[in-house]
mmCIF file of C-alpha atoms in Angstrom:
data_model
loop_
_atom_site.group_PDB
_atom_site.id
_atom_site.type_symbol
_atom_site.label_atom_id
_atom_site.label_comp_id
_atom_site.label_asym_id
_atom_site.label_seq_id
_atom_site.Cartn_x
_atom_site.Cartn_y
_atom_site.Cartn_z
ATOM 1 C CA UNK T 1084 84.770 102.970 145.819
ATOM 2 C CA UNK T 1085 88.058 104.232 144.435
ATOM 3 C CA UNK T 1086 89.162 103.794 140.889
ATOM 4 C CA UNK T 1087 92.769 103.491 139.849
ATOM 5 C CA UNK T 1088 94.327 104.993 136.810
ATOM 6 C CA UNK T 1089 95.645 102.070 134.724
ATOM 7 C CA UNK T 1090 98.396 104.269 133.364
ATOM 8 C CA UNK T 1091 99.978 104.565 136.813
ATOM 9 C CA UNK T 1092 100.153 100.811 137.432
ATOM 10 C CA UNK T 1093 103.421 99.400 138.679
ATOM 11 C CA UNK T 1094 104.742 96.167 137.236
ATOM 12 C CA UNK T 1095 103.618 93.208 139.328
ATOM 13 C CA UNK T 1096 105.902 90.579 140.873
ATOM 14 C CA UNK T 1097 105.291 88.133 137.968
ATOM 15 C CA UNK T 1098 107.552 90.259 135.763
ATOM 16 C CA UNK T 1099 110.597 89.293 133.737
ATOM 17 C CA UNK T 1100 113.456 91.651 132.899
ATOM 18 C CA UNK T 1101 115.131 91.685 129.494
ATOM 19 C CA UNK T 1102 118.154 93.880 128.874
ATOM 20 C CA UNK T 1103 119.346 95.107 125.476
ATOM 21 C CA UNK T 1104 123.098 95.498 125.995
ATOM 22 C CA UNK T 1105 126.511 95.160 124.336
ATOM 23 C CA UNK T 1106 125.537 97.869 121.835
ATOM 24 C CA UNK T 1107 127.763 97.938 118.767
ATOM 25 C CA UNK T 1108 127.139 100.848 118.407
ATOM 26 C CA UNK T 1109 123.384 100.815 119.199
ATOM 27 C CA UNK T 1110 120.311 98.665 119.826
ATOM 28 C CA UNK T 1111 120.345 97.451 116.204
ATOM 29 C CA UNK T 1112 123.538 95.516 116.986
ATOM 30 C CA UNK T 1113 123.194 94.116 120.469
ATOM 31 C CA UNK T 1114 122.513 91.146 122.697
ATOM 32 C CA UNK T 1115 119.212 90.738 124.548
ATOM 33 C CA UNK T 1116 119.685 89.134 127.937
ATOM 34 C CA UNK T 1117 116.741 87.653 129.806
ATOM 35 C CA UNK T 1118 116.160 86.318 133.285
ATOM 36 C CA UNK T 1119 119.322 85.145 135.088
ATOM 37 C CA UNK T 1120 121.350 87.210 132.579
ATOM 38 C CA UNK T 1121 121.068 84.486 129.959
ATOM 39 C CA UNK T 1122 121.354 85.389 126.282
ATOM 40 C CA UNK T 1123 117.874 85.130 124.708
ATOM 41 C CA UNK T 1124 118.316 86.999 121.422
ATOM 42 C CA UNK T 1125 120.907 88.681 119.226
ATOM 43 C CA UNK T 1126 120.107 91.658 117.005
ATOM 44 C CA UNK T 1127 122.426 92.261 114.048
ATOM 45 C CA UNK T 1128 122.288 94.876 111.319
ATOM 46 C CA UNK T 1129 124.101 95.035 108.020
ATOM 47 C CA UNK T 1130 123.510 95.515 104.291
ATOM 48 C CA UNK T 1131 120.232 97.415 104.770
ATOM 49 C CA UNK T 1132 118.521 94.966 107.114
ATOM 50 C CA UNK T 1133 118.284 93.946 110.760
ATOM 51 C CA UNK T 1134 117.792 90.356 111.924
ATOM 52 C CA UNK T 1135 116.628 89.081 115.314
ATOM 53 C CA UNK T 1136 118.019 85.629 116.128
ATOM 54 C CA UNK T 1137 117.055 83.428 119.065
ATOM 55 C CA UNK T 1138 119.779 82.178 121.414
ATOM 56 C CA UNK T 1139 119.704 78.943 119.413
ATOM 57 C CA UNK T 1140 120.485 80.847 116.215
ATOM 58 C CA UNK T 1141 117.010 80.664 114.682
ATOM 59 C CA UNK T 1142 115.918 83.585 112.509
ATOM 60 C CA UNK T 1143 113.005 85.159 114.419
ATOM 61 C CA UNK T 1144 112.402 88.552 112.794
ATOM 62 C CA UNK T 1145 113.610 90.729 109.948
ATOM 63 C CA UNK T 1146 113.578 94.485 109.356
ATOM 64 C CA UNK T 1147 114.209 95.762 105.839
ATOM 65 C CA UNK T 1148 115.411 99.377 106.031
ATOM 66 C CA UNK T 1149 114.692 100.211 102.383
ATOM 67 C CA UNK T 1150 111.900 102.750 102.080
ATOM 68 C CA UNK T 1151 109.431 102.213 103.475
ATOM 69 C CA UNK T 1152 111.018 100.257 106.373
ATOM 70 C CA UNK T 1153 109.315 96.862 106.591
ATOM 71 C CA UNK T 1154 109.130 94.126 109.216
ATOM 72 C CA UNK T 1155 108.433 90.403 109.376
ATOM 73 C CA UNK T 1156 108.219 88.203 112.473
ATOM 74 C CA UNK T 1157 108.320 84.560 111.444
ATOM 75 C CA UNK T 1158 104.929 82.892 111.776
ATOM 76 C CA UNK T 1159 103.461 85.920 113.553
ATOM 77 C CA UNK T 1160 103.653 89.125 111.503
ATOM 78 C CA UNK T 1161 103.760 88.835 107.698
ATOM 79 C CA UNK T 1162 106.169 91.073 105.783
ATOM 80 C CA UNK T 1163 104.693 94.595 105.749
ATOM 81 C CA UNK T 1164 105.662 98.245 106.222
ATOM 82 C CA UNK T 1165 106.454 99.062 109.847
ATOM 83 C CA UNK T 1166 103.974 101.943 109.620
ATOM 84 C CA UNK T 1167 101.181 99.469 108.790
ATOM 85 C CA UNK T 1168 102.071 97.076 111.602
ATOM 86 C CA UNK T 1169 102.850 99.684 114.263
ATOM 87 C CA UNK T 1170 100.385 102.447 113.464
ATOM 88 C CA UNK T 1171 101.007 105.948 114.735
ATOM 89 C CA UNK T 1172 97.952 107.532 116.381
ATOM 90 C CA UNK T 1173 96.453 110.625 114.709
ATOM 91 C CA UNK T 1174 97.853 112.862 117.461
ATOM 92 C CA UNK T 1175 101.240 111.045 117.203
ATOM 93 C CA UNK T 1176 101.218 110.292 120.944
ATOM 94 C CA UNK T 1177 101.140 106.487 120.718
ATOM 95 C CA UNK T 1178 101.422 103.485 118.432
ATOM 96 C CA UNK T 1179 99.120 100.494 118.142
ATOM 97 C CA UNK T 1180 99.885 96.953 117.044
ATOM 98 C CA UNK T 1181 97.666 93.960 116.277
ATOM 99 C CA UNK T 1182 98.488 90.437 117.441
ATOM 100 C CA UNK T 1183 96.183 87.415 117.179
ATOM 101 C CA UNK T 1184 93.152 89.658 116.744
ATOM 102 C CA UNK T 1185 93.966 91.794 119.793
ATOM 103 C CA UNK T 1186 95.031 95.428 119.713
ATOM 104 C CA UNK T 1187 97.795 96.796 121.954
ATOM 105 C CA UNK T 1188 99.123 100.321 122.481
ATOM 106 C CA UNK T 1189 102.628 101.653 123.078
ATOM 107 C CA UNK T 1190 102.238 104.841 125.127
ATOM 108 C CA UNK T 1191 104.947 106.990 126.752
ATOM 109 C CA UNK T 1192 104.395 107.487 130.481
ATOM 110 C CA UNK T 1193 106.883 109.301 132.713
ATOM 111 C CA UNK T 1194 110.312 107.874 131.860
ATOM 112 C CA UNK T 1195 108.854 104.673 130.375
ATOM 113 C CA UNK T 1196 107.442 103.531 127.075
ATOM 114 C CA UNK T 1197 104.572 101.247 128.096
ATOM 115 C CA UNK T 1198 102.612 98.545 126.319
ATOM 116 C CA UNK T 1199 98.950 98.322 127.301
ATOM 117 C CA UNK T 1200 96.027 96.152 126.308
ATOM 118 C CA UNK T 1201 93.221 97.812 124.367
ATOM 119 C CA UNK T 1202 90.507 97.364 126.970
ATOM 120 C CA UNK T 1203 88.198 99.655 128.905
ATOM 121 C CA UNK T 1204 90.587 99.236 131.829
ATOM 122 C CA UNK T 1205 93.963 98.706 130.116
ATOM 123 C CA UNK T 1206 96.480 96.308 131.634
ATOM 124 C CA UNK T 1207 100.156 97.206 131.667
ATOM 125 C CA UNK T 1208 101.959 94.368 129.879
ATOM 126 C CA UNK T 1209 105.450 95.745 129.379
ATOM 127 C CA UNK T 1210 107.546 98.835 129.843
ATOM 128 C CA UNK T 1211 110.808 100.044 128.377
ATOM 129 C CA UNK T 1212 113.332 102.274 130.106
ATOM 130 C CA UNK T 1213 116.746 103.586 129.171
ATOM 131 C CA UNK T 1214 119.840 103.305 131.302
ATOM 132 C CA UNK T 1215 123.297 104.696 130.594
ATOM 133 C CA UNK T 1216 124.543 101.749 128.538
ATOM 134 C CA UNK T 1217 121.494 99.548 128.026
ATOM 135 C CA UNK T 1218 117.736 99.464 127.488
ATOM 136 C CA UNK T 1219 115.580 97.544 129.938
ATOM 137 C CA UNK T 1220 112.340 95.813 129.020
ATOM 138 C CA UNK T 1221 110.103 94.527 131.794
ATOM 139 C CA UNK T 1222 107.380 92.125 130.655
ATOM 140 C CA UNK T 1223 104.527 90.398 132.432
ATOM 141 C CA UNK T 1224 104.577 86.589 132.367
ATOM 142 C CA UNK T 1225 101.367 86.793 130.321
ATOM 143 C CA UNK T 1226 103.357 88.354 127.445
ATOM 144 C CA UNK T 1227 105.572 85.276 127.235
ATOM 145 C CA UNK T 1228 102.644 82.880 127.719
ATOM 146 C CA UNK T 1229 100.699 84.567 124.883
ATOM 147 C CA UNK T 1230 103.633 84.286 122.467
ATOM 148 C CA UNK T 1231 104.051 88.069 122.374
ATOM 149 C CA UNK T 1232 107.698 88.196 123.487
ATOM 150 C CA UNK T 1233 109.267 88.320 120.016
ATOM 151 C CA UNK T 1234 106.725 90.977 118.994
ATOM 152 C CA UNK T 1235 107.626 93.099 122.025
ATOM 153 C CA UNK T 1236 111.389 92.598 121.477
ATOM 154 C CA UNK T 1237 111.295 93.721 117.825
ATOM 155 C CA UNK T 1238 108.895 96.593 118.626
ATOM 156 C CA UNK T 1239 111.287 97.768 121.349
ATOM 157 C CA UNK T 1240 114.201 97.704 118.910
ATOM 158 C CA UNK T 1241 112.199 99.679 116.348
ATOM 159 C CA UNK T 1242 110.938 102.233 118.870
ATOM 160 C CA UNK T 1243 114.361 102.762 120.456
ATOM 161 C CA UNK T 1244 116.616 102.681 117.382
ATOM 162 C CA UNK T 1245 116.345 106.384 116.532
ATOM 163 C CA UNK T 1246 115.641 105.700 112.857
ATOM 164 C CA UNK T 1247 112.660 106.917 110.895
ATOM 165 C CA UNK T 1248 110.228 103.968 110.905
ATOM 166 C CA UNK T 1249 107.296 105.521 109.047
#
């Protein structure tokens, strides 16, 4: 019987690609394109805050950059410091988030930043990679079905923005 390392899993065919592009000048002012290159979200920053809007213009999430940086995802994550919502591990090698009573971990692996379930055998749910002029986010269909997409989108923006988030 062979065991597989969950941290070497490839994304499975039931995966959706989201691309953070049209940086102006960075991920905190961009468009997030989803499957079939359709606009799914817009991220805009100004006057000390960042807002994530759906393609329909609905306010989805808010980041307040005053110290400490804080985040709110409408109906999902109440307003709180980013460092409380996306906790840095003691060895500073990963971050964990809570969603609907489940814990998830963002862990760097090779050239990716990967989101895993917090199980004995973790499942790879999403991974982020950088390209020359965009950031790619691959997500399992289960992420969308569980209502985690907005959480993963705002976490990606926070983790890739280059700002101090603790």
